[in-house]
Amino acid sequence: MSIGSLIDSRDRSGRAAIRRTAEAVASGLIHASGWAAILILAAIASFLLLNASRALGEVGLLTMLTGDSWYPTSDNEQFGFVPMMAGTAWVTIVALLTAVPLGVASAVYISEFATGRVKEISKSIIEFMAAIPSVVYGLLGIALLVPAVKDILGLDTGLTAFTAGVVVGIMVLPTIVSISEDALHAVPDALRQGSAALGNTRWQTVLKVVLPAASSGIFAATMLGMGRAIGETMVVLMLAGNAGIIPGDPFVSVRTMPGTIAAEMGEVVRGGLHYSILFATGLVLFAVTFAINLAADLVLERQRKRWGR
Amino acid sequence: MVNANTGSFELEDVSVAYGNEIAVAGVSMTVPPQAVTALIGPSGCGKSTLLRCLNRMNDEIGGVTVGGTIRLDGDDIYAKRVDSVELRIRVGQVFQKPNPFPMSVYDNIAYGPRTHGVRNRAELDAIVEHSLTRAALWGEAKSFLKKHAFELSGGQQQRLCIARALATEPEVLLMDEPASALDPISTQQIEDTIAELKDSVTIVIVTHNMQQAARISDRTAFMLRETMEAPAALIEVGDTRTMFTNPSDPRTEAYITGRFG
Ligand SMILES: Nc1ncnc2c1ncn2[C@@H]1O[C@H](COP(=O)(O)OP(=O)(O)O)[C@@H](O)[C@H]1O
Ligand SMILES: [Mg+2]
């Protein structure tokens, strides 16, 4: 070994030491931020629980979850969540019925058929949709969809769970498209080739091999979209009509859980029962969306293991 | 059902370009029916590229142009009216790495026939059994037809892929280094399967393993890309035994005696 290469290798080992230190610092930071995320989550949950404790003690979780009327300010106060849970459910169902077919179709188009510029542009449009503030969607809904729903369906008002659900569906579309597209992209090309070599058209291949292979990811996309739809506040506040009845179908005005919290929080006495009840509502929302996101993550993890990516 | 005396290819001055880059040029040869033809040569010499011309799988890759003429049983497979989807029913393919679909063993094999309209359960059952038998997998597989294909070993998965390709009763089976990802025992089983199959189906197999070519093929074509600038060409094609004992081109001799590649 020449002296030149000795120096060179010493220099390299010095650089290696720096790199090792940098790696240790980086991995320390990543671990720390992971723990920080868990701590923040725990802090949010305890904070909600603390503020909801009066409601949980005086009214009780079961009474809230099963109560069918919501009269928070009358003399004979009623704090039943059922009307707003049903309202949230209708908005979410309509949102998913809008977003899942449209979103999966877009993802299939982008992943399996579009190429070059068209593909890039489609992806950019979807990303841009995610960046539009929800209040803008709300305005568009009021201007375009509310009168259309009222006239076409012949309703007394266009402010319905259906109207809000369609707009929320368009809002969660980017989530569904991008996660479904990831799932389709993760399906190995070898499967597409195997199917083509058996005399299948692109369409047959997509329907019979690619979509089934990506189904768990598409399911996860649906779950994440559902989590977002349940929590969406501004659009439902603007479009759902906020009536406190228990809706039997989506073509009536409804109130939702996030909408109720946002609408009433400004008028309650801090520390009062109604205040605490709204925190209990938030706690239920938090628990439901947390569970949904966790389930989606588990499904995605299984998919990653399956394809080794 | 045996496709007697069908499944022969004639290639005339075939060339393939990826974009502007010509990868293979000037290949003229015949592939006789119901025999094994091996394509050999160092890696990167266009074996897979040429093989993919035979079932038009190059159409699936963007920007590929195929020149010259390729006839299957006398019919130009690149003629305008030929549907590549229908061609692939007649010319099946087995890939380098086993690529079973994420479904049961049974559904993997029924996949092709179902595409082409077979719905009757008894008929499908018969096709599945027949195809597995031809791929020498029936003995093992009859007990796990309902099992997910991913649970099979690598060698079993590859024989499943052979069975899957056979299920549409192709006249020709293309195999691109079908055993290169497998252990010696599985490789042996694949070679045995090929020997059984060649009475009923034409086989074109790519291999970079010369011993394998010598063992299993009746006819061998040697391809070579002499410089990175020039496209790959067919150097020599002929009876396998003659080729390995008495090659007519010095480059073939150099390759088979292990001097390059
Ligand atoms: N999809 C492709 N796009 C561009 N070039 C390709 C593609 N596939 C193969 N080639 C090129 O064509 C040449 C032959 O490749 P290939 O047919 O895979 O060779 P072999 O199978 O003999 O190893 C190589 O130079 C390779 O880089
Ligand atoms: Mg190859």
Coordinates of C-alpha atoms in Angstrom, one line a residue, chain A residues 2-243:
Chain A
S2 CA 1.5 3.3 -1.0
I3 CA 1.7 6.3 1.4
G4 CA -0.7 8.2 -0.7
S5 CA -3.4 5.6 -0.3
L6 CA -2.6 5.3 3.4
I7 CA -3.3 9.0 3.9
D8 CA -6.3 8.7 1.7
S9 CA -7.7 5.9 3.8
R10 CA -7.0 7.7 7.1
D11 CA -8.8 10.7 5.7
R12 CA -11.7 8.5 4.7
S13 CA -11.9 7.0 8.2
G14 CA -12.0 10.5 9.6
R15 CA -14.9 11.3 7.4
A16 CA -16.5 8.0 8.4
A17 CA -16.4 9.0 12.0
I18 CA -18.1 12.3 11.2
R19 CA -20.7 10.4 9.2
R20 CA -21.3 8.0 12.1
T21 CA -21.8 10.9 14.5
A22 CA -24.2 12.6 12.1
E23 CA -26.1 9.4 11.8
A24 CA -26.3 9.0 15.5
V25 CA -27.6 12.6 15.9
A26 CA -30.1 12.2 13.1
S27 CA -31.5 8.9 14.5
G28 CA -31.6 10.4 18.0
L29 CA -33.7 13.3 16.6
I30 CA -36.0 11.0 14.7
H31 CA -36.6 8.9 17.8
A32 CA -37.2 12.0 19.9
S33 CA -39.7 13.4 17.5
G34 CA -41.5 10.0 17.4
W35 CA -41.8 10.1 21.2
A36 CA -42.8 13.7 21.0
A37 CA -45.7 12.8 18.7
I38 CA -46.9 10.2 21.1
L39 CA -46.6 12.6 24.0
I40 CA -48.6 15.3 22.2
L41 CA -51.3 12.8 21.3
A42 CA -51.5 11.7 25.0
A43 CA -51.6 15.3 26.1
I44 CA -54.5 16.1 23.7
A45 CA -56.4 13.0 24.9
S46 CA -55.9 13.9 28.6
F47 CA -56.7 17.6 28.0
L48 CA -60.0 16.6 26.3
L49 CA -60.7 14.1 29.1
L50 CA -60.0 16.7 31.8
N51 CA -62.4 19.2 30.3
A52 CA -65.0 16.6 29.6
S53 CA -64.9 15.1 33.1
R54 CA -67.8 17.2 34.4
A55 CA -70.0 16.0 31.6
L56 CA -68.9 12.5 32.0
G57 CA -69.6 12.7 35.7
E58 CA -72.9 14.6 35.7
V59 CA -74.5 13.2 32.5
G60 CA -72.6 10.1 31.8
L61 CA -71.1 8.8 28.5
L62 CA -73.8 6.3 27.9
T63 CA -76.6 8.8 28.4
M64 CA -74.9 11.2 25.9
L65 CA -74.2 8.4 23.4
T66 CA -77.8 7.1 23.5
G67 CA -79.7 10.3 24.1
D68 CA -82.0 11.3 21.2
S69 CA -82.4 15.0 21.8
W70 CA -80.1 17.9 21.9
Y71 CA -81.5 20.9 23.8
P72 CA -78.4 22.3 25.5
T73 CA -79.8 25.6 26.5
S74 CA -83.4 24.9 27.5
D75 CA -84.4 24.8 31.1
N76 CA -84.8 21.0 30.9
E77 CA -81.4 20.5 29.2
Q78 CA -80.9 17.5 27.0
F79 CA -77.5 16.4 25.8
G80 CA -78.2 13.4 23.5
F81 CA -75.5 12.9 20.8
V82 CA -77.7 10.7 18.5
P83 CA -79.0 13.5 16.2
M84 CA -75.5 14.8 15.5
M85 CA -74.0 11.3 15.3
A86 CA -76.6 10.4 12.7
G87 CA -75.9 13.7 10.9
T88 CA -72.2 13.0 10.8
A89 CA -72.9 9.5 9.6
W90 CA -75.1 10.7 6.7
V91 CA -72.6 13.3 5.6
T92 CA -69.7 10.7 5.8
I93 CA -71.7 8.1 3.9
V94 CA -72.5 10.5 1.1
A95 CA -69.0 11.8 1.1
L96 CA -67.5 8.3 0.7
L97 CA -70.1 7.3 -1.9
T98 CA -68.9 10.4 -3.9
A99 CA -65.2 10.2 -3.2
V100 CA -64.4 6.4 -3.3
P101 CA -65.6 5.6 -6.8
L102 CA -64.3 8.9 -8.2
G103 CA -61.1 8.7 -6.3
V104 CA -60.3 5.0 -7.2
A105 CA -61.2 5.7 -10.8
S106 CA -58.8 8.7 -10.9
A107 CA -56.1 6.7 -9.2
V108 CA -56.5 3.9 -11.7
Y109 CA -56.3 6.4 -14.6
I110 CA -53.2 8.1 -13.2
S111 CA -51.4 4.9 -12.2
E112 CA -52.4 2.5 -15.0
F113 CA -53.2 4.6 -18.1
A114 CA -51.9 8.1 -18.0
T115 CA -48.3 8.7 -19.2
G116 CA -45.9 11.6 -19.4
R117 CA -47.3 15.1 -19.2
V118 CA -50.9 14.1 -18.7
K119 CA -49.9 12.0 -15.7
E120 CA -47.9 14.9 -14.2
I121 CA -50.7 17.4 -14.8
S122 CA -53.3 15.1 -13.3
K123 CA -51.2 14.5 -10.2
S124 CA -50.7 18.3 -9.8
I125 CA -54.4 19.0 -10.1
I126 CA -55.1 16.5 -7.3
E127 CA -52.4 18.0 -5.1
F128 CA -53.8 21.4 -5.8
M129 CA -57.3 20.3 -4.8
A130 CA -55.8 19.3 -1.4
A131 CA -54.5 22.8 -0.9
I132 CA -57.8 24.7 -1.4
P133 CA -59.1 25.9 2.0
S134 CA -62.3 24.2 3.1
V135 CA -64.2 27.5 3.4
V136 CA -63.7 28.0 -0.4
Y137 CA -65.3 24.6 -1.0
G138 CA -68.1 25.8 1.3
L139 CA -68.6 28.9 -0.8
L140 CA -68.7 27.0 -4.0
G141 CA -71.2 24.6 -2.4
I142 CA -73.4 27.5 -1.4
A143 CA -73.2 29.1 -4.8
L144 CA -73.6 26.1 -7.0
L145 CA -74.8 23.0 -5.2
V146 CA -77.3 24.3 -2.6
P147 CA -79.6 25.9 -5.2
A148 CA -79.2 22.9 -7.5
V149 CA -80.1 20.4 -4.8
K150 CA -83.1 22.4 -3.8
D151 CA -84.5 22.8 -7.3
I152 CA -83.6 19.4 -8.8
L153 CA -84.7 17.3 -5.8
G154 CA -87.6 19.7 -5.0
L155 CA -86.7 20.2 -1.4
D156 CA -87.6 23.0 1.0
T157 CA -83.9 23.8 1.5
G158 CA -80.7 22.9 -0.3
L159 CA -78.8 22.9 3.0
T160 CA -78.8 19.1 3.6
A161 CA -76.5 16.2 4.6
F162 CA -76.4 15.3 1.0
T163 CA -75.2 18.7 -0.1
A164 CA -72.5 18.8 2.6
G165 CA -71.6 15.2 1.9
V166 CA -71.0 15.7 -1.8
V167 CA -68.7 18.7 -1.1
V168 CA -66.9 16.9 1.7
G169 CA -66.5 14.0 -0.7
I170 CA -64.8 16.3 -3.2
M171 CA -62.6 17.6 -0.4
V172 CA -61.4 14.1 0.6
L173 CA -60.8 13.1 -3.0
P174 CA -57.1 13.9 -2.9
T175 CA -56.5 11.7 0.1
I176 CA -58.3 8.8 -1.6
V177 CA -56.6 9.3 -4.9
S178 CA -53.0 9.6 -3.6
I179 CA -53.2 6.7 -1.2
S180 CA -55.0 4.5 -3.7
E181 CA -52.4 5.4 -6.3
D182 CA -49.6 4.4 -3.9
A183 CA -51.3 1.1 -3.5
L184 CA -51.6 0.5 -7.2
H185 CA -48.1 1.6 -7.8
A186 CA -46.9 -0.9 -5.2
V187 CA -48.4 -3.8 -7.3
P188 CA -45.3 -5.4 -9.0
D189 CA -45.2 -4.9 -12.8
A190 CA -44.5 -8.6 -13.1
L191 CA -48.2 -9.3 -12.3
R192 CA -49.3 -6.9 -15.1
Q193 CA -47.0 -8.6 -17.5
G194 CA -48.1 -12.0 -16.4
S195 CA -51.7 -11.1 -17.0
A196 CA -51.0 -9.4 -20.4
A197 CA -49.0 -12.5 -21.5
L198 CA -52.2 -14.6 -20.9
G199 CA -54.1 -12.5 -23.4
N200 CA -55.7 -10.0 -21.2
T201 CA -56.3 -6.4 -22.2
R202 CA -55.1 -3.6 -19.9
W203 CA -58.6 -3.2 -18.5
Q204 CA -59.0 -6.9 -17.7
T205 CA -55.6 -6.8 -16.0
V206 CA -56.6 -3.8 -13.9
L207 CA -59.9 -5.2 -12.9
K208 CA -58.8 -8.8 -12.2
V209 CA -55.3 -8.5 -10.9
V210 CA -54.2 -5.0 -10.1
L211 CA -57.2 -3.7 -8.2
P212 CA -57.6 -6.9 -6.1
A213 CA -53.9 -6.9 -5.3
A214 CA -54.2 -3.2 -4.2
S215 CA -57.4 -3.8 -2.3
S216 CA -56.0 -3.4 1.2
G217 CA -54.4 -0.1 0.3
I218 CA -57.6 1.1 -1.3
F219 CA -59.5 0.1 1.8
A220 CA -57.0 2.0 3.9
A221 CA -57.5 5.0 1.6
T222 CA -61.2 4.8 2.2
M223 CA -60.7 4.6 6.0
L224 CA -58.4 7.7 6.0
G225 CA -60.9 9.6 3.8
M226 CA -63.6 8.6 6.3
G227 CA -61.6 9.9 9.2
R228 CA -61.3 13.2 7.4
A229 CA -64.9 13.3 6.4
I230 CA -66.0 12.7 10.0
G231 CA -63.9 15.5 11.3
E232 CA -64.7 18.1 8.6
T233 CA -66.1 21.2 10.2
M234 CA -66.3 24.3 8.0
V235 CA -68.1 22.7 5.0
V236 CA -70.8 21.1 7.1
L237 CA -71.3 24.2 9.1
M238 CA -71.9 26.1 5.9
L239 CA -73.9 23.5 4.0
A240 CA -75.6 20.9 6.2
G241 CA -78.3 23.2 7.6
N242 CA -77.6 22.5 11.3
A243 CA -81.1 21.1 12.3

